[in-house]
Short mmCIF file of C-alpha atoms and ligand atoms in Angstrom, two decimals:
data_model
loop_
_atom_site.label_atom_id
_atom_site.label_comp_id
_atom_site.label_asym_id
_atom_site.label_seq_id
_atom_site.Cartn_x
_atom_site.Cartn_y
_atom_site.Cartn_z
CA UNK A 24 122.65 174.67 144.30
CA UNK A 25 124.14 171.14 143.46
CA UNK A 26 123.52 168.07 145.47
CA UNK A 27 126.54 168.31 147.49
CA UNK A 28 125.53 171.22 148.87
CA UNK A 29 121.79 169.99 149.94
CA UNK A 30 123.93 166.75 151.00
CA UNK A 31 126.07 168.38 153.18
CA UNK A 32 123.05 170.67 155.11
CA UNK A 33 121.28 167.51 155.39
CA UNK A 34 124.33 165.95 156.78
CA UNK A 35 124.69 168.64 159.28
CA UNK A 36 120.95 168.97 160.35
CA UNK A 37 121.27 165.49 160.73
CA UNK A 38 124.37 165.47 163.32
CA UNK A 39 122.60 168.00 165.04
CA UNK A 40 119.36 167.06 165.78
CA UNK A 41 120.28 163.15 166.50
CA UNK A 42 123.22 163.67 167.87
CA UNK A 43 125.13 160.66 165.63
CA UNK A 44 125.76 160.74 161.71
CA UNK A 45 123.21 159.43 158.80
CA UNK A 46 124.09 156.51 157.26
CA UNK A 47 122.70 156.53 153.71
CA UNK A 48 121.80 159.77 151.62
CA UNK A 49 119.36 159.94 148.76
CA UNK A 50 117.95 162.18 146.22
CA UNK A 51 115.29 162.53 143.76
CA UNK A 52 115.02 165.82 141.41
CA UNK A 53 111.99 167.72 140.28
CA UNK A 54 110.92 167.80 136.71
CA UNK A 55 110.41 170.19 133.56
CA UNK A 56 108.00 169.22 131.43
CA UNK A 57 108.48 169.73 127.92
CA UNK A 58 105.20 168.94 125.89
CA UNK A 59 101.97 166.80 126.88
CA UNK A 60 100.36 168.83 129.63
CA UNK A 61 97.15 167.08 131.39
CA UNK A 62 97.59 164.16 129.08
CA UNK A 63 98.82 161.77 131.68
CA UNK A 64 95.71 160.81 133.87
CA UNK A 65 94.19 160.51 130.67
CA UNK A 66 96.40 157.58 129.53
CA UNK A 67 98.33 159.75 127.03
CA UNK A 68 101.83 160.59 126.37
CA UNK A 69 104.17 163.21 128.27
CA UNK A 70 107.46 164.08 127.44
CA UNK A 71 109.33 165.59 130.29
CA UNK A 72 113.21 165.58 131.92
CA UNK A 73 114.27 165.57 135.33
CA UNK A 74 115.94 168.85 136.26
CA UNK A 75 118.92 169.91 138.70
CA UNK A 76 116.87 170.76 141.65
CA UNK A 77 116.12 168.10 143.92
CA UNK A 78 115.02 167.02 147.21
CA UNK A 79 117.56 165.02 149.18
CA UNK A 80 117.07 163.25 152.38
CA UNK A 81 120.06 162.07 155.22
CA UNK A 82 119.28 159.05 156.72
CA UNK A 83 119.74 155.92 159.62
CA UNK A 84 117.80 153.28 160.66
CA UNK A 85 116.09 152.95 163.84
CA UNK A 86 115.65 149.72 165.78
CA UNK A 87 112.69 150.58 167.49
CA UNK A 88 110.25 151.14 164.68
CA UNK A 89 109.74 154.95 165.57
CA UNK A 90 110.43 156.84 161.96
CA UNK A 91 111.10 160.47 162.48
CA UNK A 92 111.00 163.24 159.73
CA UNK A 93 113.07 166.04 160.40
CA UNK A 94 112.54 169.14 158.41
CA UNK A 95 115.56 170.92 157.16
CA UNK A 96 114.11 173.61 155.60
CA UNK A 97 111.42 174.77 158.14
CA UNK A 98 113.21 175.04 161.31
CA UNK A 99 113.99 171.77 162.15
CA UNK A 100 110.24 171.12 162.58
CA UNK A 101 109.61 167.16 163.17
CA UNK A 102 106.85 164.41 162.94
CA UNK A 103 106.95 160.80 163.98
CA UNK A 104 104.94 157.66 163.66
CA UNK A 105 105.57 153.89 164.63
CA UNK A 106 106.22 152.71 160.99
CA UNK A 107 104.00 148.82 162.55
CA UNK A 108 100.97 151.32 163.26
CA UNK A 109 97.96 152.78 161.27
CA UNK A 110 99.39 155.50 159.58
CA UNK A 111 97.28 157.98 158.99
CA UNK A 112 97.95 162.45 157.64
CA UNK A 113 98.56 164.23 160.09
CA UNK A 114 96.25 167.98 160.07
CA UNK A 115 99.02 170.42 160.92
CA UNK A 116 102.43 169.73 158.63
CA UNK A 117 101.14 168.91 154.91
CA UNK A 118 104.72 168.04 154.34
CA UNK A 119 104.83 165.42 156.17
CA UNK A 120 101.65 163.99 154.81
CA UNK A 121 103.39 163.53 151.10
CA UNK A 122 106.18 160.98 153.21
CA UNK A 123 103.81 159.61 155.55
CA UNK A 124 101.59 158.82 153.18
CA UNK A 125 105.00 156.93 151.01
CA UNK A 126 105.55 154.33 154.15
CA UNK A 127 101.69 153.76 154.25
CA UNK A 128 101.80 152.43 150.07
CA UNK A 129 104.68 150.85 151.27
CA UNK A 130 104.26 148.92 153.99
CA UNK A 131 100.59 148.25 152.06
CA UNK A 132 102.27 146.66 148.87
CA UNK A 133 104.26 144.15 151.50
CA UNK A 134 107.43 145.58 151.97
CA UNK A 135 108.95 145.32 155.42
CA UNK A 136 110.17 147.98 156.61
CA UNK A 137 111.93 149.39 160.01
CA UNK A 138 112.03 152.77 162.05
CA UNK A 139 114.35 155.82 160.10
CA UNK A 140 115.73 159.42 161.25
CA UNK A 141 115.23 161.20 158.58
CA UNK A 142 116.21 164.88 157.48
CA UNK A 143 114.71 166.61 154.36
CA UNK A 144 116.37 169.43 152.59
CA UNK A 145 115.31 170.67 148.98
CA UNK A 146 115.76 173.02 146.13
CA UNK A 147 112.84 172.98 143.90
CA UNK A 148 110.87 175.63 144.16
CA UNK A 149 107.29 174.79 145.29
CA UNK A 150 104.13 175.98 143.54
CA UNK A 151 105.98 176.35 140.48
CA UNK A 152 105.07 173.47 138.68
CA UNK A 153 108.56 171.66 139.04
CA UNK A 154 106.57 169.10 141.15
CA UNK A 155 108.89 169.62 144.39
CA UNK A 156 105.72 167.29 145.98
CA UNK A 157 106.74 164.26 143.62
CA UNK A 158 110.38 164.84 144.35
CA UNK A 159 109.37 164.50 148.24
CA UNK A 160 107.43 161.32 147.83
CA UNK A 161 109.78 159.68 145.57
CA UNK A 162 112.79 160.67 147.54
CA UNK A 163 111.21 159.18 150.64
CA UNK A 164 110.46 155.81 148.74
CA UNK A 165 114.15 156.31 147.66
CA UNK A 166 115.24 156.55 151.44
CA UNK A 167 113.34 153.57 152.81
CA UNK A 168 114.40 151.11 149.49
CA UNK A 169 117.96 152.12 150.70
CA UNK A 170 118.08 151.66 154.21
CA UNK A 171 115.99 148.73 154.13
CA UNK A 172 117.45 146.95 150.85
CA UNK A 173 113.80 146.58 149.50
CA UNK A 174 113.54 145.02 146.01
CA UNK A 175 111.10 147.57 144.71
CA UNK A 176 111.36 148.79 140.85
CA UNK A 177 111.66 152.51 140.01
CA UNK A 178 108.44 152.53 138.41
CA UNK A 179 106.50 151.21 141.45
CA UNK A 180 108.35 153.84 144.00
CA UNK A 181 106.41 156.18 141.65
CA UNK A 182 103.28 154.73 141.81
CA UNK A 183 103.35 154.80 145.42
CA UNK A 184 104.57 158.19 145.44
CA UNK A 185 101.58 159.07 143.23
CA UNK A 186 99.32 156.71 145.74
CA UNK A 187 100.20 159.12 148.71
CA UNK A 188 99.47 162.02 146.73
CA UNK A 189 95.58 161.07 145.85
CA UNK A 190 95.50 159.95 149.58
CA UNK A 191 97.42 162.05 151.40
CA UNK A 192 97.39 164.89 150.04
CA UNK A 193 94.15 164.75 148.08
CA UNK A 194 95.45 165.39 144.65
CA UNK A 195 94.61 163.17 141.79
CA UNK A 196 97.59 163.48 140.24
CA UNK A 197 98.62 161.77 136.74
CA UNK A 198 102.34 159.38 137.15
CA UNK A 199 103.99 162.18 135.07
CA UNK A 200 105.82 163.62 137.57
CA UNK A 201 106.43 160.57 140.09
CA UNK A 202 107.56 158.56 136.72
CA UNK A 203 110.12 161.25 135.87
CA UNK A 204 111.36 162.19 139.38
CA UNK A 205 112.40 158.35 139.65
CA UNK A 206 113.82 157.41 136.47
CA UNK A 207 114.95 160.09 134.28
CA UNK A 208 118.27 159.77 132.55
CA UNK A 209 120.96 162.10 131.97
CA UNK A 210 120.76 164.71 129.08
CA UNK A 211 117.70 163.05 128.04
CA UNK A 212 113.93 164.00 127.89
CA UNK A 213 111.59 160.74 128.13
CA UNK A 214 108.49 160.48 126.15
CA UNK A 215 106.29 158.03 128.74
CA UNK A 216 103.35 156.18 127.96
CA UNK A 217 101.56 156.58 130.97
CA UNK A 218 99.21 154.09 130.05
CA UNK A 219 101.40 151.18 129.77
CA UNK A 220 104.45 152.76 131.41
CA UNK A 221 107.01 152.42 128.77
CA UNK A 222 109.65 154.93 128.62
CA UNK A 223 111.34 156.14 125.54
CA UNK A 224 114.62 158.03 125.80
CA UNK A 225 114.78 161.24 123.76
CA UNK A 226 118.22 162.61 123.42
CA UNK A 227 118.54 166.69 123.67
CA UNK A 228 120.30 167.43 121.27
CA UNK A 229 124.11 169.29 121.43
CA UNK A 230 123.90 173.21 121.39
CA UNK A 231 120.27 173.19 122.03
CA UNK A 232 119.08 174.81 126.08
CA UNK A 233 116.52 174.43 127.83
CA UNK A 234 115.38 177.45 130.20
CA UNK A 235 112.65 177.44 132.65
CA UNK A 236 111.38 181.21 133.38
CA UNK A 237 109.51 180.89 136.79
CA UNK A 238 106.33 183.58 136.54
CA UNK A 239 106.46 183.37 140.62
CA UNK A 240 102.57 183.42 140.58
CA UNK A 241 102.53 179.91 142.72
CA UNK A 242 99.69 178.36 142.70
CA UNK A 243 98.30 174.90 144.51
CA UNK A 244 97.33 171.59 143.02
CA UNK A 245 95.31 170.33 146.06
CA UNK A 246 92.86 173.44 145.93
CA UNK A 247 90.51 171.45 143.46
CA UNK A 248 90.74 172.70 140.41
CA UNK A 249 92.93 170.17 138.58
CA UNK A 250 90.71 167.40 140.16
CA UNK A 251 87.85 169.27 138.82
CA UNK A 252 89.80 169.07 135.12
CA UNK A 253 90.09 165.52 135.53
CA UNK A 254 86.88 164.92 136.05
CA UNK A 255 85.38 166.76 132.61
CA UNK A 256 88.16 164.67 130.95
CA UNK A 257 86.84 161.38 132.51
CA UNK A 258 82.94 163.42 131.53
CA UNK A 259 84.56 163.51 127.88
CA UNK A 260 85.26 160.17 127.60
CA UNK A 261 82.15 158.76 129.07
CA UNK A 262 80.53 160.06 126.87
CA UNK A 263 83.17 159.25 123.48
CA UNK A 264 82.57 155.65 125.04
CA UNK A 265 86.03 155.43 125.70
CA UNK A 266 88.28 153.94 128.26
CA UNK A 267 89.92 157.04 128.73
CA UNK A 268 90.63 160.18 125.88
CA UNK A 269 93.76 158.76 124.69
CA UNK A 270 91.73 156.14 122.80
CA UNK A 271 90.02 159.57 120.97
CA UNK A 272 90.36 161.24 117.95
CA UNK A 273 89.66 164.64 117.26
CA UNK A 274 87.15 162.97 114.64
CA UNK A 275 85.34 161.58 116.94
CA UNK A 276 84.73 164.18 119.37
CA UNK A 277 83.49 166.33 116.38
CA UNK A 278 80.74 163.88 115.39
CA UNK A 279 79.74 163.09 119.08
CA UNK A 280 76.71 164.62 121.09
CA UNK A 281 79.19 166.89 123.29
CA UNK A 282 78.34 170.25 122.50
CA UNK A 283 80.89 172.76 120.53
CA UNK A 284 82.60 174.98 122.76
CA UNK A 285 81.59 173.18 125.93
CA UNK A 286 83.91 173.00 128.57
CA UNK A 287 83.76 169.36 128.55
CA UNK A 288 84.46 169.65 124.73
CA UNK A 289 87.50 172.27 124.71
CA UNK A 290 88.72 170.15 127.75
CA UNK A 291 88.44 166.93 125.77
CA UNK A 292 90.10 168.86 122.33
CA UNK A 293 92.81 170.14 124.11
CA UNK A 294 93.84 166.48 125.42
CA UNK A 295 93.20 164.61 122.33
CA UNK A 296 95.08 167.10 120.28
CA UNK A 297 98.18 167.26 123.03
CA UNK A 298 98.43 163.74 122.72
CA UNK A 299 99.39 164.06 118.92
CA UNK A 300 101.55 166.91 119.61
CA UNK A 301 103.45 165.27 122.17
CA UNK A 302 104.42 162.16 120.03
CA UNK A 303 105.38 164.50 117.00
CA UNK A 304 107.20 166.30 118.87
CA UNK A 305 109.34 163.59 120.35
CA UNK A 306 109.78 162.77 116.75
CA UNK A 307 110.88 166.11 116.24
CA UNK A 308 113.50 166.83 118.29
CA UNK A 309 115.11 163.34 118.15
CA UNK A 310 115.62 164.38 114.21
CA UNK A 311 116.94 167.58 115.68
CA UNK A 312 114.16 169.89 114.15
CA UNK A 313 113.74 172.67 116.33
CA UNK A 314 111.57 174.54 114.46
CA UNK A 315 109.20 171.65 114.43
CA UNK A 316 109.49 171.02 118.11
CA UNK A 317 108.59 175.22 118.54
CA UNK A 318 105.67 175.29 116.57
CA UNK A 319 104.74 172.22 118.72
CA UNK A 320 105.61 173.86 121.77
CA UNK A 321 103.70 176.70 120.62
CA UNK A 322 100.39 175.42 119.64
CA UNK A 323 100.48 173.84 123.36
CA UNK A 324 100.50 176.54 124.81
CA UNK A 325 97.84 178.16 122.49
CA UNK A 326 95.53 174.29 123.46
CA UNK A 327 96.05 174.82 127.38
CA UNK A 328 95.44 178.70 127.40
CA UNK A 329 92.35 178.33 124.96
CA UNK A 330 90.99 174.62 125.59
CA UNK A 331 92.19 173.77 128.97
CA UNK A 332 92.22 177.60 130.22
CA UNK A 333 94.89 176.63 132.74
CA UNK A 334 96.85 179.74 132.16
CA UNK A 335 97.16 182.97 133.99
CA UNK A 336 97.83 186.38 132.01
CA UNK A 337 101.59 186.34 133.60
CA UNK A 338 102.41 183.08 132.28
CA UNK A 339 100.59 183.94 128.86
CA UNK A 340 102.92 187.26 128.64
CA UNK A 341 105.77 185.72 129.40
CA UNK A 342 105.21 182.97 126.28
CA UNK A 343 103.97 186.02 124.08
CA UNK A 344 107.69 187.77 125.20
CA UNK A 345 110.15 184.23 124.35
CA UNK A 346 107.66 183.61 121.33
CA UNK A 347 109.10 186.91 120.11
CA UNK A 348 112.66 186.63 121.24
CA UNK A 349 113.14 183.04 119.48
CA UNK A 350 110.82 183.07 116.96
CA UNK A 351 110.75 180.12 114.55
CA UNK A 352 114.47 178.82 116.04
CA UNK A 353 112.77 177.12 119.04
CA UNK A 354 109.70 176.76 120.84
CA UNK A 355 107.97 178.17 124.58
CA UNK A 356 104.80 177.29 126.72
CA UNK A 357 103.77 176.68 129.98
CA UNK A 358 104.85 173.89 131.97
CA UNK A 359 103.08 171.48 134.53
CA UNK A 360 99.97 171.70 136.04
CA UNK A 361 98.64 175.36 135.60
CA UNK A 362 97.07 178.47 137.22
CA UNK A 363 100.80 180.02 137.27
CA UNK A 364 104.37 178.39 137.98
CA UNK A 365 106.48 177.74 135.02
CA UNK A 366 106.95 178.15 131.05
CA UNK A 367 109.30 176.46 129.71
CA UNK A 368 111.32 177.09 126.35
CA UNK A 369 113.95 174.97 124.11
CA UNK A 370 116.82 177.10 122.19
CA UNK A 371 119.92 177.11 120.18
CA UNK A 372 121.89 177.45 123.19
CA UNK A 373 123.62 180.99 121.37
CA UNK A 374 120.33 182.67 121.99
CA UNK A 375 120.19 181.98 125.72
CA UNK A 376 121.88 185.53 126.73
CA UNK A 377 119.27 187.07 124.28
CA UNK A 378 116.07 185.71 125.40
CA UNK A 379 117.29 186.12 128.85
CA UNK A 380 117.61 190.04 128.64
CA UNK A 381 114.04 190.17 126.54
CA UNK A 382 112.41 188.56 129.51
CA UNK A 383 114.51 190.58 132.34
CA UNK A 384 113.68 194.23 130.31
CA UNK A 385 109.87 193.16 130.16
CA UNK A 386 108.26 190.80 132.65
CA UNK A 387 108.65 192.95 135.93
CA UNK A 388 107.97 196.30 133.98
CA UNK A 389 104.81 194.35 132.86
CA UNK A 390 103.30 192.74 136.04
CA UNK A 391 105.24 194.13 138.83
CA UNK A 392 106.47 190.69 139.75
CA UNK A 393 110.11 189.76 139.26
CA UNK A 394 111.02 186.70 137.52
CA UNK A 395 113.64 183.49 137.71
CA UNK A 396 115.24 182.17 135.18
CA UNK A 397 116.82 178.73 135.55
CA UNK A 398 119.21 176.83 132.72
CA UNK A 399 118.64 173.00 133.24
CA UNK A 400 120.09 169.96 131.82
CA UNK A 401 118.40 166.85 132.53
CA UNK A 402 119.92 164.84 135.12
CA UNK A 403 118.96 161.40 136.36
CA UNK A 404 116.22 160.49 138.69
CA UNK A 405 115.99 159.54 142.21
CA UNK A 406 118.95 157.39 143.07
CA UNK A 407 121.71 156.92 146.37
CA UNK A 408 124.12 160.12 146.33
C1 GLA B 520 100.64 168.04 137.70
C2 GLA B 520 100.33 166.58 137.98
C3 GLA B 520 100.75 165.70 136.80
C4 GLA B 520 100.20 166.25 135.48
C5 GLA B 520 100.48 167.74 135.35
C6 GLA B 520 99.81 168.34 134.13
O1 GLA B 520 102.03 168.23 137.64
O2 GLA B 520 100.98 166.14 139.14
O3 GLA B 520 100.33 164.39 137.02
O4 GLA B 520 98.85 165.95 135.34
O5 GLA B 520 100.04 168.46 136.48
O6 GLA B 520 100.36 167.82 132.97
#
């Protein structure tokens, strides 16, 4: 659906529930990672582009500090708080608690800011690993550095979208997706250093697609098993002596006491070697060499299935099915955080139709579960619409 749509039912939800018209609308898409999965909290590299789903927010200021979230999507549910009071998550709308949790890091890092009405509407589907939560932080950062005028970078709504996360909603989350959500450029991938938070623009190439095949096995982040991850990674380097695995080599990890075949040690191999992958494959595609970039994509998928074991057998058939529709002319794996959601898979654009039907003959038949298939071009992040 595009953003005039989600505008416009914002807009309307809006009028209806405050009885006067928002002011200021704002939106902030999702992302689709394309390589460097689980490398980010480990100070690595990621390479991924904002995508046309979003979540957009319709807006006013209030003059008597009260900010009220209004939810589009569920009913018109609500939640308020006194924006010059301890904010704190609330125990019954986890929704809330991602935006709640955005005017907390706000107001924290010195920014002064004022009551809102605010409605939130979205697209992106959640639990699919096309981080719909970072869209809803970042988009709320968006809202209140609009209405209030507040001289905050891109890069810092981020990390404050990524602050409520770990706080509010208990996920120790990387800056991947925050990062992305916020400033990702048009027709571009970015290849992000998420240690020092340089961004490098990586041009997709003409005639080449990029399709997202959703496994609809959803899956949540804030269940504990990716914090679990992260802490064998942090285990991995701890023991390498290293500030964090990006500073590894797969050297290294070979000659140190961490035993072969550990967890700690497949966890700690599949990082160090996604981190290589991810810069050669950035390389890659901006010399438009697809076949490159696939056997990248590939062997990603083979690190996070075998190393990381973040995949489920859905999302592993569905790879197996585009690996044998595209072959060597582009690449597939899975995408974001794991345990289902997404793959993802680059293409000569002339094979979309064809990989399409492979996937639509076989994945139901296979698993009884019907899948969607999305075409995205990368758009730009969060911005005023
Ligand atoms: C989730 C997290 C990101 C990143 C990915 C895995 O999307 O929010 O920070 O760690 O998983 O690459």
């Amino acid at each position: 659906m595009p953003s005039t749509h989600l505008k416009q039912r914002a807009a309307n939800v809006f009028q209806d529930v405050c009885g006067y018209p928002a002011t200021t609308f704002v939106q902030a898409p999702g992302r689709v990672n394309l390589i460097g999965e689980h490398t980010d909290y480990n100070d690595g590299f990621v390479m991924p582009c904002a995508i046309d789903y979003q979540a957009v927010i319709a807006c006013a200021k209030r003059d008597d500090g009260v900010i009220r979230l209004i939810s589009v999507d569920y009913d018109h549910i609500q939640d308020s708080f006194v924006v010059n009071q301890e904010i704190k998550p609330t125990e019954d709308k986890l929704w809330a608690n991602y935006m709640r949790g955005v005017v907390h890091f706000l107001k924290e890092k010195g920014y002064s800011l004022g009551g809102a009405d605010i409605a939130i509407t979205g697209n992106v589907p959640l639990g699919s690993g096309l981080s719909s939560s970072a869209a809803l932080e970042v988009v709320t950062g968006q809202a209140m550095k609009a209405l209030y005028e507040l001289d905050v970078t891109q890069s810092d709504l981020a990390l404050i979208g990524q602050a409520s996360e770990h706080n509010f909603a208990g996920c120790k989350c990387g800056i991947m997706d925050q990062m992305i959500s916020a400033c990702g450029e048009k027709g571009h991938a970015l290849l992000l250093d998420c240690r020092s938070l340089e961004t490098k623009s990586v041009h997709i190439p003409e005639g080449v697609s990029i399709m997202i095949v959703n496994s609809n096995v959803t899956h949540s982040l804030v269940d504990g098993a990716y914090n679990a991850l992260r802490e064998q990674c942090e285990e991995a380097s701890r023991l390498l002596g290293k500030v964090a695995l990006r500073d590894a080599t797969l050297a290294e990890l070979g000659a140190s006491s961490i035993k072969k075949g550990s967890d700690v040690y497949k966890r700690a191999h599949h990082v160090i070697s996604e981190n290589e992958r991810t810069v050669a494959c950035a390389d890659a595609l901006i010399a438009g060499d697809l076949q490159k970039v696939g056997e990248y994509m590939y062997a990603s998928h083979a690190s996070m299935r075998d190393d990381f074991e973040i995949t489920v057998p859905e999302i592993d058939y569905i790879v197996e099915v585009l690996t044998e529709a595209l072959g060597n002319k582009g690449g597939a794996r899975m995408t974001g955080g794991g345990f289902g959601g997404c793959c993802v898979a680059l293409m000569p654009t002339e094979m979309v139709p064809q990989v399409q039907a492979a996937i639509e003959a076989k994945y139901q038949a296979k698993t009884g579960i019907k899948e969607s298939i999305y075409i995205c071009t990368p758009q730009n992040g969060a911005g005023v619409i």
